[in-house]
């Protein structure tokens, strides 16, 4: 690949990683509100600010020229995953606003949700690192952790089934929220897989 295209590709990958980190910032803010009853709600404006910036940058990047053929492939694939993360963050934000009108989730049920959320957010952050570095071991680490999300989700569902007195709205919220975080983890895995798409050619 010519030097100019190579530089354009590297710049594109850096920008995509920055977008993933913005999505992580938004997800972290809303997660604090959803999983920590002591949170005073500061996470919501932080999430809204990150999402607003993310949306603007997604639109700007869509109009930019990719870094050669490799940039087209990686840009489209990772761009789709970033857009999906943005939509998931908005869905979680809507849930956070709705939960403000209700009592906090029971500690026994909130704890496993917190675990799922933290594990998913960790994978999103690590997928950005893997994208930027292109290191195969970083990608492998992200992919190896994906089953852990499913294990944590199963434990939450088993707990819900053992708690027949759980408020139906709370139970529904827990399942929907856990699904959102599971999808965030899946998106992180897809981003990581595309991080080494051209590693055999020495790029990025």
PDB file of C-alpha atoms in Angstrom:
ATOM      1  CA  UNK A   1       0.000   0.000   0.000  1.00  0.00           C
ATOM      2  CA  UNK A   2       1.417   3.472  -0.891  1.00  0.00           C
ATOM      3  CA  UNK A   3       2.609   5.621   2.003  1.00  0.00           C
ATOM      4  CA  UNK A   4      -0.279   8.064   1.578  1.00  0.00           C
ATOM      5  CA  UNK A   5      -2.876   5.309   1.701  1.00  0.00           C
ATOM      6  CA  UNK A   6      -1.037   3.692   4.598  1.00  0.00           C
ATOM      7  CA  UNK A   7      -1.150   6.964   6.527  1.00  0.00           C
ATOM      8  CA  UNK A   8      -4.823   7.392   5.685  1.00  0.00           C
ATOM      9  CA  UNK A   9      -5.564   3.877   6.885  1.00  0.00           C
ATOM     10  CA  UNK A  10      -3.728   4.410  10.142  1.00  0.00           C
ATOM     11  CA  UNK A  11      -5.550   7.699  10.704  1.00  0.00           C
ATOM     12  CA  UNK A  12      -8.866   5.989  10.032  1.00  0.00           C
ATOM     13  CA  UNK A  13      -8.125   3.201  12.497  1.00  0.00           C
ATOM     14  CA  UNK A  14      -7.159   5.769  15.128  1.00  0.00           C
ATOM     15  CA  UNK A  15     -10.421   7.639  14.560  1.00  0.00           C
ATOM     16  CA  UNK A  16     -12.472   4.445  14.761  1.00  0.00           C
ATOM     17  CA  UNK A  17     -10.772   3.540  18.037  1.00  0.00           C
ATOM     18  CA  UNK A  18     -11.598   7.017  19.354  1.00  0.00           C
ATOM     19  CA  UNK A  19     -15.252   6.476  18.418  1.00  0.00           C
ATOM     20  CA  UNK A  20     -15.311   3.165  20.284  1.00  0.00           C
ATOM     21  CA  UNK A  21     -13.873   4.932  23.338  1.00  0.00           C
ATOM     22  CA  UNK A  22     -16.573   7.622  23.091  1.00  0.00           C
ATOM     23  CA  UNK A  23     -19.185   4.871  23.051  1.00  0.00           C
ATOM     24  CA  UNK A  24     -17.472   3.388  26.112  1.00  0.00           C
ATOM     25  CA  UNK A  25     -17.679   6.759  27.889  1.00  0.00           C
ATOM     26  CA  UNK A  26     -21.401   6.966  27.173  1.00  0.00           C
ATOM     27  CA  UNK A  27     -21.979   3.392  28.312  1.00  0.00           C
ATOM     28  CA  UNK A  28     -19.985   3.950  31.496  1.00  0.00           C
ATOM     29  CA  UNK A  29     -22.011   7.025  32.421  1.00  0.00           C
ATOM     30  CA  UNK A  30     -25.372   5.376  32.007  1.00  0.00           C
ATOM     31  CA  UNK A  31     -24.185   2.181  33.692  1.00  0.00           C
ATOM     32  CA  UNK A  32     -23.245   4.103  36.830  1.00  0.00           C
ATOM     33  CA  UNK A  33     -26.830   5.314  37.101  1.00  0.00           C
ATOM     34  CA  UNK A  34     -28.331   1.898  36.440  1.00  0.00           C
ATOM     35  CA  UNK A  35     -26.149  -0.143  38.785  1.00  0.00           C
ATOM     36  CA  UNK A  36     -25.253   2.224  41.641  1.00  0.00           C
ATOM     37  CA  UNK A  37     -28.168   3.470  43.788  1.00  0.00           C
ATOM     38  CA  UNK A  38     -25.820   5.993  45.414  1.00  0.00           C
ATOM     39  CA  UNK A  39     -25.117   7.658  42.058  1.00  0.00           C
ATOM     40  CA  UNK A  40     -26.580  11.162  41.987  1.00  0.00           C
ATOM     41  CA  UNK A  41     -27.399  11.027  38.283  1.00  0.00           C
ATOM     42  CA  UNK A  42     -24.225  12.721  37.012  1.00  0.00           C
ATOM     43  CA  UNK A  43     -23.710   9.792  34.684  1.00  0.00           C
ATOM     44  CA  UNK A  44     -26.722  10.752  32.572  1.00  0.00           C
ATOM     45  CA  UNK A  45     -25.439  14.157  31.364  1.00  0.00           C
ATOM     46  CA  UNK A  46     -21.999  12.626  30.808  1.00  0.00           C
ATOM     47  CA  UNK A  47     -23.567   9.901  28.675  1.00  0.00           C
ATOM     48  CA  UNK A  48     -25.689  12.399  26.754  1.00  0.00           C
ATOM     49  CA  UNK A  49     -22.656  14.580  26.021  1.00  0.00           C
ATOM     50  CA  UNK A  50     -20.606  11.610  24.797  1.00  0.00           C
ATOM     51  CA  UNK A  51     -23.471  10.378  22.627  1.00  0.00           C
ATOM     52  CA  UNK A  52     -23.973  13.802  21.057  1.00  0.00           C
ATOM     53  CA  UNK A  53     -20.282  14.008  20.158  1.00  0.00           C
ATOM     54  CA  UNK A  54     -20.279  10.426  18.933  1.00  0.00           C
ATOM     55  CA  UNK A  55     -23.203  11.025  16.587  1.00  0.00           C
ATOM     56  CA  UNK A  56     -21.566  14.118  15.083  1.00  0.00           C
ATOM     57  CA  UNK A  57     -18.274  12.316  14.519  1.00  0.00           C
ATOM     58  CA  UNK A  58     -19.983   9.275  12.987  1.00  0.00           C
ATOM     59  CA  UNK A  59     -21.698  11.546  10.471  1.00  0.00           C
ATOM     60  CA  UNK A  60     -18.467  13.419   9.721  1.00  0.00           C
ATOM     61  CA  UNK A  61     -16.504  10.206   9.252  1.00  0.00           C
ATOM     62  CA  UNK A  62     -19.172   8.792   6.937  1.00  0.00           C
ATOM     63  CA  UNK A  63     -18.521  11.721   4.590  1.00  0.00           C
ATOM     64  CA  UNK A  64     -14.726  11.398   4.751  1.00  0.00           C
ATOM     65  CA  UNK A  65     -12.554   9.517   2.277  1.00  0.00           C
ATOM     66  CA  UNK A  66     -11.420   6.136   3.698  1.00  0.00           C
ATOM     67  CA  UNK A  67      -7.761   5.121   3.737  1.00  0.00           C
ATOM     68  CA  UNK A  68      -7.693   3.032   0.582  1.00  0.00           C
ATOM     69  CA  UNK A  69      -9.465  -0.308  -0.042  1.00  0.00           C
ATOM     70  CA  UNK A  70      -8.504  -1.615   3.401  1.00  0.00           C
ATOM     71  CA  UNK A  71     -10.018   1.499   4.940  1.00  0.00           C
ATOM     72  CA  UNK A  72     -13.282   0.902   3.095  1.00  0.00           C
ATOM     73  CA  UNK A  73     -13.600  -2.620   4.479  1.00  0.00           C
ATOM     74  CA  UNK A  74     -12.576  -1.827   8.061  1.00  0.00           C
ATOM     75  CA  UNK A  75     -14.338   1.533   8.091  1.00  0.00           C
ATOM     76  CA  UNK A  76     -17.673   0.103   7.008  1.00  0.00           C
ATOM     77  CA  UNK A  77     -17.554  -2.932   9.297  1.00  0.00           C
ATOM     78  CA  UNK A  78     -16.294  -1.155  12.413  1.00  0.00           C
ATOM     79  CA  UNK A  79     -18.465   1.863  11.643  1.00  0.00           C
ATOM     80  CA  UNK A  80     -21.544  -0.363  11.713  1.00  0.00           C
ATOM     81  CA  UNK A  81     -20.485  -1.791  15.080  1.00  0.00           C
ATOM     82  CA  UNK A  82     -19.907   1.702  16.492  1.00  0.00           C
ATOM     83  CA  UNK A  83     -23.357   2.794  15.317  1.00  0.00           C
ATOM     84  CA  UNK A  84     -24.816  -0.276  17.028  1.00  0.00           C
ATOM     85  CA  UNK A  85     -22.993   0.616  20.260  1.00  0.00           C
ATOM     86  CA  UNK A  86     -24.391   4.144  20.018  1.00  0.00           C
ATOM     87  CA  UNK A  87     -27.924   2.758  19.658  1.00  0.00           C
ATOM     88  CA  UNK A  88     -27.419   0.383  22.595  1.00  0.00           C
ATOM     89  CA  UNK A  89     -26.136   3.247  24.739  1.00  0.00           C
ATOM     90  CA  UNK A  90     -29.251   5.262  23.873  1.00  0.00           C
ATOM     91  CA  UNK A  91     -31.463   2.320  24.772  1.00  0.00           C
ATOM     92  CA  UNK A  92     -29.699   2.028  28.121  1.00  0.00           C
ATOM     93  CA  UNK A  93     -30.024   5.778  28.615  1.00  0.00           C
ATOM     94  CA  UNK A  94     -33.776   5.556  28.083  1.00  0.00           C
ATOM     95  CA  UNK A  95     -33.903   2.756  30.651  1.00  0.00           C
ATOM     96  CA  UNK A  96     -31.900   4.867  33.102  1.00  0.00           C
ATOM     97  CA  UNK A  97     -34.350   7.741  32.768  1.00  0.00           C
ATOM     98  CA  UNK A  98     -37.273   5.361  33.312  1.00  0.00           C
ATOM     99  CA  UNK A  99     -35.615   3.779  36.347  1.00  0.00           C
ATOM    100  CA  UNK A 100     -35.324   7.224  37.981  1.00  0.00           C
ATOM    101  CA  UNK A 101     -39.070   6.985  38.671  1.00  0.00           C
ATOM    102  CA  UNK A 102     -38.777   3.641  40.454  1.00  0.00           C
ATOM    103  CA  UNK A 103     -37.141   2.267  43.567  1.00  0.00           C
ATOM    104  CA  UNK A 104     -33.577   0.978  43.058  1.00  0.00           C
ATOM    105  CA  UNK A 105     -33.213  -2.634  42.044  1.00  0.00           C
ATOM    106  CA  UNK A 106     -32.786  -5.104  44.884  1.00  0.00           C
ATOM    107  CA  UNK A 107     -29.143  -5.566  45.862  1.00  0.00           C
ATOM    108  CA  UNK A 108     -29.232  -9.308  45.187  1.00  0.00           C
ATOM    109  CA  UNK A 109     -30.360  -8.710  41.613  1.00  0.00           C
ATOM    110  CA  UNK A 110     -28.405  -5.544  40.938  1.00  0.00           C
ATOM    111  CA  UNK A 111     -25.060  -7.153  41.817  1.00  0.00           C
ATOM    112  CA  UNK A 112     -25.046  -9.689  38.940  1.00  0.00           C
ATOM    113  CA  UNK A 113     -26.278  -7.000  36.527  1.00  0.00           C
ATOM    114  CA  UNK A 114     -23.370  -4.830  37.651  1.00  0.00           C
ATOM    115  CA  UNK A 115     -21.025  -7.732  36.923  1.00  0.00           C
ATOM    116  CA  UNK A 116     -22.430  -8.218  33.420  1.00  0.00           C
ATOM    117  CA  UNK A 117     -22.211  -4.489  32.690  1.00  0.00           C
ATOM    118  CA  UNK A 118     -18.625  -4.145  33.920  1.00  0.00           C
ATOM    119  CA  UNK A 119     -17.492  -7.194  31.962  1.00  0.00           C
ATOM    120  CA  UNK A 120     -19.134  -5.879  28.782  1.00  0.00           C
ATOM    121  CA  UNK A 121     -17.693  -2.383  29.195  1.00  0.00           C
ATOM    122  CA  UNK A 122     -14.242  -3.843  29.761  1.00  0.00           C
ATOM    123  CA  UNK A 123     -14.517  -5.677  26.449  1.00  0.00           C
ATOM    124  CA  UNK A 124     -15.602  -2.505  24.647  1.00  0.00           C
ATOM    125  CA  UNK A 125     -12.562  -0.654  26.013  1.00  0.00           C
ATOM    126  CA  UNK A 126     -10.221  -3.505  25.135  1.00  0.00           C
ATOM    127  CA  UNK A 127     -11.659  -3.748  21.624  1.00  0.00           C
ATOM    128  CA  UNK A 128     -10.634  -0.119  21.039  1.00  0.00           C
ATOM    129  CA  UNK A 129      -7.099  -0.960  22.189  1.00  0.00           C
ATOM    130  CA  UNK A 130      -7.020  -4.028  19.946  1.00  0.00           C
ATOM    131  CA  UNK A 131      -8.270  -2.007  16.993  1.00  0.00           C
ATOM    132  CA  UNK A 132      -5.583   0.609  17.452  1.00  0.00           C
ATOM    133  CA  UNK A 133      -2.723  -1.818  18.052  1.00  0.00           C
ATOM    134  CA  UNK A 134      -3.771  -4.537  15.632  1.00  0.00           C
ATOM    135  CA  UNK A 135      -2.105  -7.036  17.982  1.00  0.00           C
ATOM    136  CA  UNK A 136      -3.436 -10.557  17.550  1.00  0.00           C
ATOM    137  CA  UNK A 137      -3.052 -11.330  21.255  1.00  0.00           C
ATOM    138  CA  UNK A 138      -5.287  -8.385  22.185  1.00  0.00           C
ATOM    139  CA  UNK A 139      -7.971  -9.622  19.837  1.00  0.00           C
ATOM    140  CA  UNK A 140      -7.671 -13.161  21.230  1.00  0.00           C
ATOM    141  CA  UNK A 141      -8.078 -11.852  24.768  1.00  0.00           C
ATOM    142  CA  UNK A 142     -11.314 -10.044  23.866  1.00  0.00           C
ATOM    143  CA  UNK A 143     -12.769 -13.053  22.083  1.00  0.00           C
ATOM    144  CA  UNK A 144     -11.768 -15.396  24.909  1.00  0.00           C
ATOM    145  CA  UNK A 145     -13.774 -13.333  27.404  1.00  0.00           C
ATOM    146  CA  UNK A 146     -17.046 -13.329  25.435  1.00  0.00           C
ATOM    147  CA  UNK A 147     -18.341 -16.583  26.993  1.00  0.00           C
ATOM    148  CA  UNK A 148     -17.974 -14.992  30.436  1.00  0.00           C
ATOM    149  CA  UNK A 149     -20.795 -12.588  29.587  1.00  0.00           C
ATOM    150  CA  UNK A 150     -23.077 -15.516  28.807  1.00  0.00           C
ATOM    151  CA  UNK A 151     -22.117 -17.232  32.054  1.00  0.00           C
ATOM    152  CA  UNK A 152     -22.906 -14.141  34.094  1.00  0.00           C
ATOM    153  CA  UNK A 153     -26.178 -13.681  32.231  1.00  0.00           C
ATOM    154  CA  UNK A 154     -27.192 -17.264  32.980  1.00  0.00           C
ATOM    155  CA  UNK A 155     -26.465 -16.763  36.679  1.00  0.00           C
ATOM    156  CA  UNK A 156     -28.672 -13.653  36.721  1.00  0.00           C
ATOM    157  CA  UNK A 157     -31.537 -15.560  35.088  1.00  0.00           C
ATOM    158  CA  UNK A 158     -31.164 -18.438  37.524  1.00  0.00           C
ATOM    159  CA  UNK A 159     -31.381 -15.956  40.383  1.00  0.00           C
ATOM    160  CA  UNK A 160     -34.488 -14.367  38.872  1.00  0.00           C
ATOM    161  CA  UNK A 161     -36.151 -17.757  38.604  1.00  0.00           C
ATOM    162  CA  UNK A 162     -35.409 -18.424  42.286  1.00  0.00           C
ATOM    163  CA  UNK A 163     -36.964 -15.083  43.269  1.00  0.00           C
ATOM    164  CA  UNK A 164     -40.657 -15.463  42.333  1.00  0.00           C
ATOM    165  CA  UNK A 165     -41.550 -12.353  44.330  1.00  0.00           C
ATOM    166  CA  UNK A 166     -39.503 -10.042  42.091  1.00  0.00           C
ATOM    167  CA  UNK A 167     -41.510  -7.109  40.765  1.00  0.00           C
ATOM    168  CA  UNK A 168     -42.437  -7.940  37.133  1.00  0.00           C
ATOM    169  CA  UNK A 169     -41.212  -4.550  35.882  1.00  0.00           C
ATOM    170  CA  UNK A 170     -37.891  -4.985  37.671  1.00  0.00           C
ATOM    171  CA  UNK A 171     -37.544  -8.498  36.284  1.00  0.00           C
ATOM    172  CA  UNK A 172     -38.265  -7.319  32.753  1.00  0.00           C
ATOM    173  CA  UNK A 173     -35.811  -4.442  33.115  1.00  0.00           C
ATOM    174  CA  UNK A 174     -33.080  -6.777  34.334  1.00  0.00           C
ATOM    175  CA  UNK A 175     -33.505  -9.123  31.382  1.00  0.00           C
ATOM    176  CA  UNK A 176     -33.602  -6.272  28.854  1.00  0.00           C
ATOM    177  CA  UNK A 177     -30.581  -4.551  30.399  1.00  0.00           C
ATOM    178  CA  UNK A 178     -28.562  -7.757  30.496  1.00  0.00           C
ATOM    179  CA  UNK A 179     -29.411  -8.333  26.822  1.00  0.00           C
ATOM    180  CA  UNK A 180     -28.196  -4.838  25.954  1.00  0.00           C
ATOM    181  CA  UNK A 181     -24.882  -5.445  27.685  1.00  0.00           C
ATOM    182  CA  UNK A 182     -24.549  -8.863  26.062  1.00  0.00           C
ATOM    183  CA  UNK A 183     -25.011  -7.179  22.679  1.00  0.00           C
ATOM    184  CA  UNK A 184     -22.386  -4.571  23.616  1.00  0.00           C
ATOM    185  CA  UNK A 185     -19.973  -7.425  24.294  1.00  0.00           C
ATOM    186  CA  UNK A 186     -20.813  -9.030  20.943  1.00  0.00           C
ATOM    187  CA  UNK A 187     -20.132  -5.721  19.181  1.00  0.00           C
ATOM    188  CA  UNK A 188     -16.802  -5.464  20.967  1.00  0.00           C
ATOM    189  CA  UNK A 189     -15.939  -8.940  19.742  1.00  0.00           C
ATOM    190  CA  UNK A 190     -16.795  -8.003  16.160  1.00  0.00           C
ATOM    191  CA  UNK A 191     -14.639  -4.867  16.394  1.00  0.00           C
ATOM    192  CA  UNK A 192     -11.744  -6.918  17.723  1.00  0.00           C
ATOM    193  CA  UNK A 193     -12.067  -9.439  14.895  1.00  0.00           C
ATOM    194  CA  UNK A 194     -11.808  -6.656  12.327  1.00  0.00           C
ATOM    195  CA  UNK A 195      -8.782  -5.197  14.113  1.00  0.00           C
ATOM    196  CA  UNK A 196      -6.516  -7.813  12.519  1.00  0.00           C
ATOM    197  CA  UNK A 197      -8.278  -8.105   9.200  1.00  0.00           C
ATOM    198  CA  UNK A 198      -5.169  -6.907   7.360  1.00  0.00           C
ATOM    199  CA  UNK A 199      -2.496  -7.944   9.862  1.00  0.00           C
ATOM    200  CA  UNK A 200      -1.019 -10.392   7.350  1.00  0.00           C
ATOM    201  CA  UNK A 201      -0.159  -7.477   5.077  1.00  0.00           C
ATOM    202  CA  UNK A 202       1.592  -5.544   7.824  1.00  0.00           C
ATOM    203  CA  UNK A 203      -1.283  -3.122   8.316  1.00  0.00           C
ATOM    204  CA  UNK A 204      -1.984  -1.098  10.269  1.00  0.00           C
TER     205      UNK A 204
END
